[in-house]
Each structure stands twice: as structure tokens, then as C-alpha cells.
């Protein structure tokens, strides 16, 4: 099926219209018309060739929501007309221990999981993402959206920003009695605040942007700290169970490690193109602190997160843009000027 899309032809080219071919649905496939697609900072890293192994042309987009148009004969869970989502993955080996545990993002198969775009991660034919009119995906990688249709666009960012913060919050047991920090109030960070708050944790937001303080409180933060203010940071020394770091640029990790209590953990989800300076060993040794990372989330936990958000009336705070404004949106994203996720209205694809 010929499908309209937007692609970067190289790391320095602006995104522009591009025709792609989507497969006709096979027996286990679901075809959907894409109605909205969120704009993740990973899209920008990819379109501008900031990560190793980017294949061009690149069609970004992995916060996809839309309506099922056709299903294969073996598909039982989805039917035409239904609202569904597709996140960061469209396939995996299904046989390795990670896949069997529902952690397809850590697939140990020969090429790892297949990213919705620029996949499989271990190399192979390039996949094209959600900056497009339609997509065909194996039913096992399609999510049911139980939000109302009026919330559909604002639910799109849950497919990456939501699950990427939900997964470490659940893994490191954020909840009542826990003090949880969220560093960086962008797409991921604002969802991290909402989700940690909904899970019952005491939430502290760290930001470099003074103008986000009032918003962070509305999003659910109990306290907001300007991370470049040493005195404000020091007041929280040794007090956090968990800090999730969503910052998309290299920075000093010791400033956050110092804030962890004994056995606390700093979890990196931000994926800057160049490394953070290495933290000092003493900050880790003396309080048995951990420095960890976390990658998106599995399909099962993504559905759990979507259902939790539908039940708790949680969506993203979004700014809708037409497809043609994508490069302007990337520029604003680089200036931390997004409140708090751009979502593309796919009706503007033309
Ligand atoms: P985003 O919307 O651009 O938000 C990033 C936030 O980080 C900014 O809003 C800003 O918050 C803060 N920030 C940016 N530059 C900074 C700097 N130089 N110093 C300090 N703070 C800075 O990006 P996003 O979509 O949330 O993505 C964040 C990162 O996570 C990206 O690297 C992305 O590729 C990565 N990511 C990882 C996964 C995963 O599975 N681990 C999944 C999705 C995305 P303040 O204004 O509040 O300071
Ligand atoms: Zn993403
Ligand atoms: Zn696998």
C-alpha cells in the first residue's frame, strides 16, 4: 500500500514528504489509519543522525494512535473501527528469556527488538515510523486504547513518554512512603511527575527552567527544585529513594547521586548523543547507591500503564502541530520550550 509519510533523507536535511510502502495485512496483522503521532526527543536524535546506526531515509514517530482499518484472519483481539496504539516496537524474537517475560525491549534474539522506526536495533531492513498515514503491525505489538476519543491525541505520548517513565517507577517500586525525583520536565519528565504522583509517591521535580515551577506543581510535583541552584539541591542531600533522569543532554550525575539515601537509585532514561562525565565512585560506595538505566517498557506493562491512565484520567499535556511544522517543533524542543509534548495531527499530512 502506497502511504504518505514525512522523512529525513539525511542527518542535515529537513523533514519532507516521502512515499513509503506498507504491507497488506497478513493473517496476524492489524492495519491502522494513524490519526495522531507524538514527537519524542528520540525522533530528533534519529532524524539528525545523533545516535549510531541511523538509517536514512528516516521516518520517525513511535507514539502512534489511530483507528483499525483492517485485520488479518487470525486476529481476535482487535476489530476494524477500534482505537489502538503502537509504541516503540513492532516485533521481537518471541523466544528468548526477555521476550518470554514480556520484556521485549530487552530481546536477546539475533537482532534484538524491531523498533517502530530505524529497526531492528541490531541492523536489518529499515522500518518506518508514525509520521505517516498508516501502518501495519503484528497484533502482538498493538495496544488497546481505552481513553475516550476526545482524549485520543493526548493519549498518544503515553506510548513512549508514558511507558518509559512508568516502567522504572514500577520496577523500583515508586509508591506511598517513597521520595521520587524526576529530572527534566519535558515529554518524559512531565509524564514521570504525573505517574509517580498517581502511584502515591512524594514527588520532587528537578528543572533548569524557572518558568516551569508552577506547571510542575499542577502536574503533581509536591516540590520543585531548580537543579542549577546548589543551595536548593543541597537541602535534599541523602533523601531520595529514586531519581529518574530524563535529561536529553550530558550533565554532572554526581549532583543527583548525592541526593540519594542509602540504597537509593539514579535511573537514566535520557539518552544524550554524547556521554555524561563519569560520576565519582565515592558517591556510590559510601551509601551503596545504584546508577542504572531503563529502556521503554514491554508490551504487557505498556497495556497496564495505558489502562491505569484511562482509569485515572491521565493523559499528556500536548500542543498540536501540523506535519509541516515538525522542524520548528524540533528547534523548540532543543530550547526546552515544549509544554509538554508536541503531537502531530496526521490529517495535516495532505
Ligand atoms: P524533551 O521533551 O526535550 O525533554 C528533555 C528535558 O530535559 C527538557 O525539557 C529540559 O527540562 C531538560 N534539559 C534539556 N537540555 C538540558 C540541559 N542541557 N541541561 C539540563 N536539562 C536539560 O525530551 P524527551 O522526549 O522527554 O526525551 C528525553 C530524553 O530521553 C531524550 O534523550 C530521549 O531520546 C530519551 N528517551 C529515552 C527513552 C528510553 O527508553 N530510555 C525513551 C524515550 C526517550 P527542564 O526545562 O525542566 O530543565
Ligand atoms: Zn520516544
Ligand atoms: Zn527476544
Coordinates of C-alpha atoms and ligand atoms in Angstrom, one line a residue:
X1 CA 0.0 0.0 0.0
X2 CA 1.5 3.3 -1.0
X3 CA 1.4 5.6 2.0
X4 CA 2.2 9.2 2.6
X5 CA 4.9 10.0 5.1
X6 CA 7.4 12.6 6.2
X7 CA 11.1 11.6 6.2
X8 CA 14.6 13.0 6.8
X9 CA 16.7 12.0 3.8
X10 CA 19.9 12.7 5.7
X11 CA 21.1 13.9 9.1
X12 CA 21.2 17.5 7.7
X13 CA 18.0 17.6 5.6
X14 CA 14.8 19.0 6.9
X15 CA 11.9 16.5 7.1
X16 CA 9.9 16.5 3.9
X17 CA 7.1 14.5 2.2
X18 CA 8.1 10.9 1.2
X19 CA 6.2 8.0 -0.1
X20 CA 6.5 4.6 1.6
X21 CA 5.1 1.1 1.1
X22 CA 3.2 -0.5 3.9
X23 CA 2.5 -4.3 3.7
X24 CA -1.0 -5.6 3.2
X25 CA -2.2 -7.1 6.5
X26 CA -1.1 -10.8 6.8
X27 CA -3.2 -13.3 9.0
X28 CA -1.8 -11.9 12.3
X29 CA -1.6 -8.2 11.3
X30 CA -3.6 -5.1 12.2
X31 CA -3.6 -2.2 9.8
X32 CA -4.4 1.2 11.1
X33 CA -5.0 4.7 9.9
X34 CA -2.7 7.0 12.0
X35 CA -4.7 9.9 13.5
X36 CA -2.1 11.4 15.8
X37 CA 1.6 10.9 16.5
X38 CA 3.6 12.3 19.4
X39 CA 7.0 13.9 18.9
X40 CA 9.7 12.3 21.1
X41 CA 13.2 13.7 21.6
X42 CA 14.4 10.3 20.2
X43 CA 12.7 11.3 16.9
X44 CA 15.0 14.3 16.8
X45 CA 18.1 12.3 17.8
X46 CA 17.3 9.9 14.9
X47 CA 16.3 12.4 12.2
X48 CA 19.5 14.3 12.8
X49 CA 21.7 11.2 12.9
X50 CA 22.8 11.9 16.5
X51 CA 22.8 8.2 17.5
X52 CA 24.9 5.5 16.0
X53 CA 23.4 3.3 13.3
X54 CA 20.7 5.6 12.0
X55 CA 19.4 4.5 8.5
X56 CA 18.2 7.1 6.0
X57 CA 15.6 7.9 4.8
X58 CA 14.3 8.1 8.4
X59 CA 10.6 8.3 9.1
X60 CA 10.4 8.9 12.9
X61 CA 7.4 8.6 15.2
X62 CA 6.7 6.0 17.8
X63 CA 3.8 7.5 19.8
X64 CA 1.1 6.3 17.4
X65 CA -2.6 6.3 17.9
X66 CA -5.3 5.6 15.3
X67 CA -8.2 3.5 14.1
X68 CA -8.1 0.0 12.9
X69 CA -8.9 -0.3 9.2
X70 CA -8.4 -4.0 8.6
X71 CA -7.3 -7.1 10.4
X72 CA -6.0 -10.5 9.3
X73 CA -8.0 -13.7 9.6
X74 CA -6.2 -14.9 12.8
X75 CA -6.7 -11.6 14.7
X76 CA -9.1 -12.0 17.6
X77 CA -8.2 -9.0 19.9
X78 CA -8.8 -6.1 17.5
X79 CA -11.5 -5.2 15.0
X80 CA -12.0 -2.5 12.4
X81 CA -13.1 0.8 13.8
X82 CA -11.3 0.3 17.2
X83 CA -8.9 2.9 18.6
X84 CA -5.5 1.5 19.1
X85 CA -1.9 2.5 19.7
X86 CA 1.6 1.4 18.5
X87 CA 4.6 2.4 20.6
X88 CA 8.4 2.0 20.1
X89 CA 8.5 -1.7 19.0
X90 CA 6.7 -3.6 16.2
X91 CA 8.4 -7.1 16.7
X92 CA 10.9 -9.2 18.6
X93 CA 12.1 -12.8 18.6
X94 CA 9.4 -14.0 20.9
X95 CA 11.6 -16.9 22.1
X96 CA 14.3 -15.5 24.3
X97 CA 14.0 -15.2 28.1
X98 CA 13.3 -11.5 27.9
X99 CA 10.5 -11.9 25.4
X100 CA 9.0 -14.7 27.4
X101 CA 8.9 -12.4 30.4
X102 CA 7.1 -9.7 28.5
X103 CA 10.2 -7.6 28.3
X104 CA 10.6 -7.5 24.5
X105 CA 12.6 -4.2 24.7
X106 CA 15.5 -6.3 26.1
X107 CA 15.1 -9.0 23.4
X108 CA 18.2 -11.2 23.2
X109 CA 17.4 -12.6 19.8
X110 CA 19.8 -12.2 16.9
X111 CA 18.9 -8.6 16.0
X112 CA 17.1 -7.6 19.2
X113 CA 13.6 -6.0 19.1
X114 CA 12.4 -4.3 15.9
X115 CA 12.0 -0.6 16.5
X116 CA 8.9 1.1 15.0
X117 CA 11.4 3.1 13.1
X118 CA 15.1 2.6 12.3
X119 CA 14.7 -1.1 13.3
X120 CA 15.6 -3.8 14.0
X121 CA 18.1 -2.3 16.6
X122 CA 20.7 -4.9 15.6
X123 CA 20.5 -3.9 11.9
X124 CA 18.3 -5.1 9.1
X125 CA 15.8 -3.6 6.7
X126 CA 14.8 -0.1 7.8
X127 CA 11.4 0.3 9.4
X128 CA 9.3 3.5 9.0
X129 CA 7.5 5.1 11.9
X130 CA 4.4 7.1 12.7
X131 CA 5.0 10.3 10.7
X132 CA 2.8 8.6 8.1
X133 CA -0.8 8.0 7.2
X134 CA -1.0 4.3 8.1
X135 CA 1.0 1.4 9.5
X136 CA 0.6 -2.4 9.5
X137 CA 1.7 -4.1 12.7
X138 CA 1.6 -7.7 14.1
X139 CA -1.3 -7.9 16.6
X140 CA 1.0 -8.8 19.5
X141 CA 2.6 -5.3 19.3
X142 CA -0.7 -3.4 19.0
X143 CA -2.2 -1.8 22.2
X144 CA -5.8 -1.2 23.0
X145 CA -6.7 2.4 23.8
X146 CA -9.5 2.7 26.3
X147 CA -9.4 6.5 26.6
X148 CA -12.3 8.4 25.2
X149 CA -12.0 9.6 21.6
X150 CA -11.7 13.2 22.7
X151 CA -8.6 12.3 24.7
X152 CA -7.0 10.3 21.8
X153 CA -4.4 12.9 20.7
X154 CA -3.3 13.5 24.4
X155 CA -3.0 9.7 24.9
X156 CA -0.5 9.3 22.1
X157 CA 2.6 10.3 24.2
X158 CA 1.8 7.5 26.7
X159 CA 3.1 5.1 24.1
X160 CA 6.7 6.3 24.7
X161 CA 6.9 9.1 27.3
X162 CA 4.4 7.3 29.5
X163 CA 5.8 3.8 29.4
X164 CA 9.4 4.9 29.6
X165 CA 8.8 6.6 33.0
X166 CA 6.2 4.0 34.2
X167 CA 8.5 1.0 33.7
X168 CA 11.3 2.2 36.0
X169 CA 8.7 3.7 38.5
X170 CA 7.2 0.2 38.8
X171 CA 10.4 -1.7 38.7
X172 CA 12.0 0.4 41.5
X173 CA 8.6 0.4 43.4
X174 CA 7.6 4.0 43.5
X175 CA 4.6 4.4 45.7
X176 CA 3.4 5.6 49.1
X177 CA 6.2 6.4 51.5
X178 CA 8.8 6.7 48.7
X179 CA 10.5 10.0 47.8
X180 CA 10.9 10.1 44.0
X181 CA 12.7 12.7 41.9
X182 CA 12.1 13.4 38.2
X183 CA 14.8 15.4 36.5
X184 CA 13.9 17.3 33.4
X185 CA 10.4 18.5 32.7
X186 CA 9.9 17.7 29.1
X187 CA 7.9 15.0 27.4
X188 CA 9.1 12.1 29.6
X189 CA 9.6 14.2 32.7
X190 CA 6.0 15.6 32.8
X191 CA 4.6 12.1 32.4
X192 CA 7.0 10.9 35.1
X193 CA 5.6 13.5 37.5
X194 CA 2.0 12.6 36.7
X195 CA 2.6 8.9 37.1
X196 CA 4.8 9.0 40.2
X197 CA 2.1 11.2 41.8
X198 CA -0.7 8.9 40.8
X199 CA 1.2 5.9 42.2
X200 CA 1.3 7.7 45.6
X201 CA 5.0 8.8 45.9
X202 CA 6.2 12.1 47.3
X203 CA 7.4 13.7 44.0
X204 CA 10.1 16.3 43.6
X205 CA 10.7 17.7 40.1
X206 CA 14.1 19.0 39.0
X207 CA 14.2 21.6 36.3
X208 CA 16.6 24.1 34.7
X209 CA 13.6 26.2 33.7
X210 CA 12.2 28.6 36.3
X211 CA 9.1 29.2 34.2
X212 CA 8.1 25.5 34.7
X213 CA 7.8 25.7 38.5
X214 CA 4.1 26.4 38.7
X215 CA 3.3 23.9 36.0
X216 CA 5.3 21.2 37.7
X217 CA 3.1 21.6 40.8
X218 CA 0.0 21.4 38.7
X219 CA 1.3 18.2 37.1
X220 CA 1.6 16.6 40.6
X221 CA 5.0 17.6 42.0
X222 CA 5.0 18.1 45.8
X223 CA 8.2 20.2 45.5
X224 CA 10.2 21.7 42.6
X225 CA 13.9 22.3 42.7
X226 CA 16.0 24.4 40.3
X227 CA 18.7 21.9 39.6
X228 CA 21.3 24.6 38.8
X229 CA 20.8 26.2 42.3
X230 CA 23.3 24.5 44.7
X231 CA 21.6 25.5 47.9
X232 CA 18.2 24.2 46.7
X233 CA 19.9 20.9 45.7
X234 CA 21.8 20.6 49.0
X235 CA 18.6 20.8 51.0
X236 CA 17.7 17.4 49.6
X237 CA 21.0 15.6 50.3
X238 CA 20.7 11.9 51.1
X239 CA 16.9 11.8 51.0
X240 CA 15.7 10.2 47.8
X241 CA 14.7 6.5 47.2
X242 CA 14.7 7.0 43.4
X243 CA 15.5 9.7 40.9
X244 CA 14.6 9.2 37.2
X245 CA 16.8 11.3 35.0
X246 CA 15.1 12.3 31.6
X247 CA 17.6 15.0 30.6
X248 CA 18.5 14.8 26.9
X249 CA 22.0 16.4 27.3
X250 CA 25.2 15.4 29.1
X251 CA 25.4 16.7 32.6
X252 CA 27.1 16.1 36.0
X253 CA 25.4 12.9 37.6
X254 CA 27.0 13.5 41.0
X255 CA 24.7 16.3 41.7
X256 CA 21.8 13.8 41.6
X257 CA 23.7 10.8 43.2
X258 CA 24.4 13.0 46.2
X259 CA 20.7 13.3 46.8
X260 CA 20.0 9.6 47.1
X261 CA 19.7 7.9 50.5
X262 CA 21.4 4.6 51.3
X263 CA 20.5 2.1 48.7
X264 CA 18.8 4.7 46.5
X265 CA 18.9 4.6 42.8
X266 CA 19.5 7.1 40.0
X267 CA 17.9 5.7 36.8
X268 CA 18.9 7.2 33.5
X269 CA 16.3 7.2 30.7
X270 CA 17.6 10.3 28.9
X271 CA 19.8 9.2 26.0
X272 CA 22.1 12.1 25.0
X273 CA 24.2 11.6 21.9
X274 CA 27.5 12.1 23.9
X275 CA 28.2 10.6 27.3
X276 CA 27.7 12.1 30.7
X277 CA 31.0 12.8 32.6
X278 CA 31.7 9.7 34.7
X279 CA 30.4 10.1 38.3
X280 CA 32.8 9.7 41.2
X281 CA 33.0 6.3 42.9
X282 CA 32.8 7.6 46.4
X283 CA 29.2 8.9 46.0
X284 CA 28.2 5.4 45.1
X285 CA 30.3 3.4 47.5
X286 CA 29.6 5.2 50.7
X287 CA 25.8 4.8 50.6
X288 CA 25.6 1.6 48.4
X289 CA 23.8 3.8 45.8
X290 CA 23.0 2.5 42.3
X291 CA 23.3 4.1 38.9
X292 CA 21.0 2.3 36.4
X293 CA 19.3 2.7 33.1
X294 CA 15.9 1.7 31.8
X295 CA 14.6 1.3 28.2
X296 CA 11.0 2.0 27.2
X297 CA 8.8 -0.9 28.5
X298 CA 7.4 -4.3 27.5
X299 CA 4.1 -4.7 25.7
X300 CA 2.3 -6.2 28.7
X301 CA 3.4 -3.3 31.0
X302 CA 2.5 -0.8 28.3
X303 CA -1.1 -2.1 28.2
X304 CA -1.1 -2.0 32.1
X305 CA 0.1 1.6 32.0
X306 CA -2.5 2.6 29.3
X307 CA -5.3 1.0 31.4
X308 CA -4.1 2.7 34.6
X309 CA -4.0 6.1 32.8
X310 CA -7.5 5.5 31.3
X311 CA -8.8 4.6 34.8
X312 CA -7.1 7.6 36.4
X313 CA -7.9 10.1 33.7
X314 CA -4.2 10.6 32.9
X315 CA -3.1 12.0 29.5
X316 CA -0.2 14.2 28.4
X317 CA -0.3 17.9 28.2
X318 CA 0.1 18.5 24.5
X319 CA 0.5 21.1 21.8
X320 CA -0.9 20.0 18.5
X321 CA 1.1 20.8 15.4
X322 CA 0.6 20.3 11.6
X323 CA 3.1 17.9 10.0
X324 CA 4.8 20.7 8.1
X325 CA 5.9 22.4 11.3
X326 CA 8.0 19.4 12.5
X327 CA 11.4 21.0 12.1
X328 CA 10.2 24.1 14.0
X329 CA 9.0 21.8 16.8
X330 CA 12.4 20.1 16.9
X331 CA 14.1 23.6 17.3
X332 CA 11.7 24.4 20.2
X333 CA 12.4 21.0 21.8
X334 CA 16.1 21.8 21.8
X335 CA 15.4 25.0 23.7
X336 CA 13.3 23.0 26.3
X337 CA 10.3 25.0 25.0
X338 CA 7.6 22.3 24.9
X339 CA 4.6 22.3 27.2
X340 CA 4.9 19.3 27.3
X341 CA 4.6 17.2 24.2
X342 CA 4.1 18.1 20.6
X343 CA 1.6 15.9 18.8
X344 CA 1.2 15.8 15.1
X345 CA -2.3 16.0 13.7
X346 CA -2.0 13.4 10.9
X347 CA -4.9 15.0 9.0
X348 CA -2.4 17.7 8.0
X349 CA -0.2 15.2 6.1
X350 CA -2.1 16.1 3.0
Ligands
LIG1 P1 12.4 16.7 25.9 O1 10.9 16.8 25.8 O2 13.2 17.5 25.1 O3 12.7 16.9 27.5 C1 14.0 16.9 28.0 C2 14.1 17.9 29.2 O4 15.4 17.8 29.7 C3 13.9 19.4 28.8 O5 12.6 19.8 28.7 C4 14.7 20.1 29.9 O6 13.9 20.1 31.1 C5 15.8 19.1 30.2 N1 17.0 19.5 29.5 C6 17.3 19.6 28.2 N2 18.5 20.0 28.0 C7 19.1 20.2 29.1 C8 20.4 20.6 29.6 N3 21.3 20.9 28.7 N4 20.6 20.6 30.9 C9 19.7 20.3 31.8 N5 18.4 19.9 31.4 C10 18.2 19.9 30.1 O7 12.8 15.2 25.6 P2 12.1 13.8 25.9 O8 11.3 13.4 24.7 O9 11.4 13.9 27.2 O10 13.3 12.8 25.9 C11 14.3 13.0 26.9 C12 15.5 12.0 26.6 O11 15.0 10.7 26.8 C13 16.0 12.0 25.2 O12 17.4 11.9 25.2 C14 15.3 10.8 24.5 O13 16.0 10.3 23.4 C15 15.4 9.9 25.7 N6 14.4 8.8 25.6 C16 14.8 7.6 26.2 C17 13.9 6.5 26.2 C18 14.4 5.3 26.9 O14 13.8 4.2 26.6 N7 15.3 5.3 27.8 C19 12.7 6.6 25.7 C20 12.3 7.8 25.1 C21 13.2 8.9 25.1 P3 13.9 21.4 32.0 O15 13.5 22.6 31.2 O16 12.8 21.0 33.1 O17 15.2 21.5 32.6
LIG2 ZN1 10.3 8.0 22.4
LIG3 ZN1 13.5 -12.0 22.2

